JSON list of C-alpha atoms in Angstrom, two decimals:
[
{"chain": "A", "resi": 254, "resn": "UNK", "atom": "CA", "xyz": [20.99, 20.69, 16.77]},
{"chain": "A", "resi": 255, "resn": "UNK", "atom": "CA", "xyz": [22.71, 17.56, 15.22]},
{"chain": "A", "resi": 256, "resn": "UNK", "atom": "CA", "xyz": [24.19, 18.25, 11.83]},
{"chain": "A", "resi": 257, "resn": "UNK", "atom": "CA", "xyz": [24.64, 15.72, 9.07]},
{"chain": "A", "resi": 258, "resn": "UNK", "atom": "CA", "xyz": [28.70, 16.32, 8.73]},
{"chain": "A", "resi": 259, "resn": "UNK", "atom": "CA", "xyz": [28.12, 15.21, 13.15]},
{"chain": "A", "resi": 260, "resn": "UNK", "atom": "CA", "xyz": [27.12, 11.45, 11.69]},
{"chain": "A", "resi": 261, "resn": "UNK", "atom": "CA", "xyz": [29.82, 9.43, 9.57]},
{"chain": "A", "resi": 262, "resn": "UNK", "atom": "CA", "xyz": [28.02, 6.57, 7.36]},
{"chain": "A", "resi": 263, "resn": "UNK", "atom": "CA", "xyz": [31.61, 4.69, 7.43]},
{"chain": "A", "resi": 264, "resn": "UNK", "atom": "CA", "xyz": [31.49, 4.84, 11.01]},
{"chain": "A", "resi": 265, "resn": "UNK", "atom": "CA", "xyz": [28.32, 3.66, 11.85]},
{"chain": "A", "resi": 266, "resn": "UNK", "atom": "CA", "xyz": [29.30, 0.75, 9.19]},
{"chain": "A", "resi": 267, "resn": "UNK", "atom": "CA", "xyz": [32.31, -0.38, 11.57]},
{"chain": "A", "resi": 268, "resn": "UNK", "atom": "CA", "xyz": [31.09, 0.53, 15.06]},
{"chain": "A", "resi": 269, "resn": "UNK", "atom": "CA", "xyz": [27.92, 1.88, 16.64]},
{"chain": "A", "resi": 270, "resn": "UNK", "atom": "CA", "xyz": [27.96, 5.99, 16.87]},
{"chain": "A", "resi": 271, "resn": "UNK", "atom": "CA", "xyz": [26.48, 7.63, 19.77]},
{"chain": "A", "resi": 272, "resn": "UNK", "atom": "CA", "xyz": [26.13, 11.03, 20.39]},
{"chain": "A", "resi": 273, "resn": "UNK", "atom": "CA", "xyz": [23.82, 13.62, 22.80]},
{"chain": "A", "resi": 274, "resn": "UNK", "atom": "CA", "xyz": [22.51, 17.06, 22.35]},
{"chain": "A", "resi": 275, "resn": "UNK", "atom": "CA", "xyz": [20.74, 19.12, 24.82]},
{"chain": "A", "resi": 276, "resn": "UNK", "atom": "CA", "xyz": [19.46, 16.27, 27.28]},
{"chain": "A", "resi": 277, "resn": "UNK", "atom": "CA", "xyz": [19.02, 13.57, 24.36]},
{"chain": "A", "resi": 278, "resn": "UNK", "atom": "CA", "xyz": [21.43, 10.70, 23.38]},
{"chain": "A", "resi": 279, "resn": "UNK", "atom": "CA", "xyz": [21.49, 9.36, 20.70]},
{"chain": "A", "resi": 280, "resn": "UNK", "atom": "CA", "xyz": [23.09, 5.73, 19.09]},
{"chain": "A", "resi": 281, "resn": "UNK", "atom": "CA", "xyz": [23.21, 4.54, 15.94]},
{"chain": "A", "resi": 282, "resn": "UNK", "atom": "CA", "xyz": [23.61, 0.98, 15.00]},
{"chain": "A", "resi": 283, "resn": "UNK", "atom": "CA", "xyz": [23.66, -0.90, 11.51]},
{"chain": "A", "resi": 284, "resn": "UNK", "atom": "CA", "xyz": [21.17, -3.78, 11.17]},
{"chain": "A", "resi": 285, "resn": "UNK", "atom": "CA", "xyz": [20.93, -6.72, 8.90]},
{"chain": "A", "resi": 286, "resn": "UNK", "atom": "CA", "xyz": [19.94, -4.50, 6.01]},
{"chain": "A", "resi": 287, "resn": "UNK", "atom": "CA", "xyz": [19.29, -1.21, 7.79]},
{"chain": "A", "resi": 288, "resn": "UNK", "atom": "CA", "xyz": [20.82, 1.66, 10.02]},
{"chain": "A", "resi": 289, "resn": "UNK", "atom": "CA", "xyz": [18.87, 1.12, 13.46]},
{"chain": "A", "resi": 290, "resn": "UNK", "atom": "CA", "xyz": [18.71, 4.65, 15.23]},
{"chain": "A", "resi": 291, "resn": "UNK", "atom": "CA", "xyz": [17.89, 5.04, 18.61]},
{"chain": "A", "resi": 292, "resn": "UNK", "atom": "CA", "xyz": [16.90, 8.13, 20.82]},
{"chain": "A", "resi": 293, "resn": "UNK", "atom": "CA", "xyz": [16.60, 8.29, 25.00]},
{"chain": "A", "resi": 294, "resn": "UNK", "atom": "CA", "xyz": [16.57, 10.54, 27.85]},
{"chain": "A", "resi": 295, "resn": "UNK", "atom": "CA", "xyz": [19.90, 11.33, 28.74]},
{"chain": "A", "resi": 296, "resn": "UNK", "atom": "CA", "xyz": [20.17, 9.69, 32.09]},
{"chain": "A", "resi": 297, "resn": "UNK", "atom": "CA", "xyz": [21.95, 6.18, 31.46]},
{"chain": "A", "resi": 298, "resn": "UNK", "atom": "CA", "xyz": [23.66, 4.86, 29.60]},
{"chain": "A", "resi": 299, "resn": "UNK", "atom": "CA", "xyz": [22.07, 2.56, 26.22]},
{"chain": "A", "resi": 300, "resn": "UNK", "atom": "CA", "xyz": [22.32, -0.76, 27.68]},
{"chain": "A", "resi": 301, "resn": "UNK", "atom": "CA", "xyz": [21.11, 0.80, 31.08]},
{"chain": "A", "resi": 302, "resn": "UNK", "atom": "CA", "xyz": [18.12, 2.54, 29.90]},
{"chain": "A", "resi": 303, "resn": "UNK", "atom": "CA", "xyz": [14.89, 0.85, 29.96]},
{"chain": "A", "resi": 304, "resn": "UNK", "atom": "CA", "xyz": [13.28, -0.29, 26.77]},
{"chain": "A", "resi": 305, "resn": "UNK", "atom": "CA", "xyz": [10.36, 1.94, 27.11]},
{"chain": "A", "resi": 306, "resn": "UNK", "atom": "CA", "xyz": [12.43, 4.74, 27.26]},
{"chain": "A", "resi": 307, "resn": "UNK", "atom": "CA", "xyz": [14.13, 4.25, 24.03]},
{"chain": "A", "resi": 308, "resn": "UNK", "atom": "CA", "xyz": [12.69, 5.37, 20.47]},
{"chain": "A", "resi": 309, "resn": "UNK", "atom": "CA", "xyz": [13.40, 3.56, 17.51]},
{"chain": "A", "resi": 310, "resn": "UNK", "atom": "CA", "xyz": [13.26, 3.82, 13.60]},
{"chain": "A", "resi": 311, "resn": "UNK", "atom": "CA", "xyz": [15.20, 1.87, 11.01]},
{"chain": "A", "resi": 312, "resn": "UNK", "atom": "CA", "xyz": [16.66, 3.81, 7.88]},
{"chain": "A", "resi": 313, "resn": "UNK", "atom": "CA", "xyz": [18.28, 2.40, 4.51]},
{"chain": "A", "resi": 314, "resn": "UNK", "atom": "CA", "xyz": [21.53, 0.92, 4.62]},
{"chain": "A", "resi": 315, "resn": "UNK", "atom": "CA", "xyz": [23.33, 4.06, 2.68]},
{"chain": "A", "resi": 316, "resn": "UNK", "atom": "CA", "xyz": [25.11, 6.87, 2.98]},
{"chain": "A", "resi": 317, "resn": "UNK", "atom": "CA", "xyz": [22.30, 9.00, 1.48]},
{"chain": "A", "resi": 318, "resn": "UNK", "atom": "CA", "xyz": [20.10, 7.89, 4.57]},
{"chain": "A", "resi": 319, "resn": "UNK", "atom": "CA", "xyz": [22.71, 9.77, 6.72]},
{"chain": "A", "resi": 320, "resn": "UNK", "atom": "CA", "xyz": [20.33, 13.30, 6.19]},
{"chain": "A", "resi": 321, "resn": "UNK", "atom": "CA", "xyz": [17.60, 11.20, 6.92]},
{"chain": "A", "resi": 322, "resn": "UNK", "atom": "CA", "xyz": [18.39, 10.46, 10.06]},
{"chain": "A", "resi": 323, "resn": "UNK", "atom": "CA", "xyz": [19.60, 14.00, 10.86]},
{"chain": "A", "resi": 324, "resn": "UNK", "atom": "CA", "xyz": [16.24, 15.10, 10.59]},
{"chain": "A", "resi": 325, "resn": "UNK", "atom": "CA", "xyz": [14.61, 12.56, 12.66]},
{"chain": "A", "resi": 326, "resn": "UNK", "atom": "CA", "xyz": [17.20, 12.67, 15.47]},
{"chain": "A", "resi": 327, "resn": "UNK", "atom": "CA", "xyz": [16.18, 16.85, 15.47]},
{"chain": "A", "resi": 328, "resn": "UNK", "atom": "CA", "xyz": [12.35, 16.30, 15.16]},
{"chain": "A", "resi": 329, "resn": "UNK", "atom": "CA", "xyz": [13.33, 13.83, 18.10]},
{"chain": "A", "resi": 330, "resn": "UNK", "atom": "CA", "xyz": [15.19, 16.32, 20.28]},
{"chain": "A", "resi": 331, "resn": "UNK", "atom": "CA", "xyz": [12.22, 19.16, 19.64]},
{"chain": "A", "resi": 332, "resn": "UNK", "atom": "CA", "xyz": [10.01, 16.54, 20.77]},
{"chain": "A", "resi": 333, "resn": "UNK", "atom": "CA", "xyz": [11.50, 15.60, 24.42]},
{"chain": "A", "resi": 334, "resn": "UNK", "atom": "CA", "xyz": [12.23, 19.60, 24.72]},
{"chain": "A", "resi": 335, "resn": "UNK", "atom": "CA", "xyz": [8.40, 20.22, 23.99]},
{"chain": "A", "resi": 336, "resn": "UNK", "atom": "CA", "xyz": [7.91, 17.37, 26.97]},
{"chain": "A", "resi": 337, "resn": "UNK", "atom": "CA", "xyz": [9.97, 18.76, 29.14]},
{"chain": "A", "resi": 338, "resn": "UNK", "atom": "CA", "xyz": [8.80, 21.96, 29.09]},
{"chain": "A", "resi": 339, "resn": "UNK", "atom": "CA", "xyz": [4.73, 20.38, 29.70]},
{"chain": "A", "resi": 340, "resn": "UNK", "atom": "CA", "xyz": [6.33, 18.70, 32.88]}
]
């Protein structure tokens, strides 16, 4: 499970943050006006992983978004687990 206090919002300002948890990475990126979050199978690296592979959704650039994306990196991870297990 990723927690919240895992993800620093000052960070991700400065310098991308990646991150994995139980076969998933995870990086986080800020945008033009937006925190970019990406998940993918943990196999490569980002910038080796095929685009298809990768999942993306954009949050608000703030600190209060930080929760946000907490959630949707779990729902994320619960997701590729449930695939997984169907393979």
């Amino acid at each position: 499970m990723i927690r919240k206090e895992d993800l620093s919002y000052h960070f991700i300002k400065k310098e991308p943050l990646t991150g994995s948890c139980d076969g998933m990475r995870y990086y986080l990126v800020m945008g033009k006006d937006c925190i970019r979050a990406f998940t993918y199978p943990d196999r490569f690296c980002f910038a080796k992983t095929p685009e298809e592979d990768k999942v993306c959704r954009e949050f608000p650039d703030s600190a209060d978004s930080i929760g946000q994306i907490a959630d949707w990196l779990n729902e994320r991870l619960s997701a590729m687990q449930e695939q997984n297990i169907k393979k």
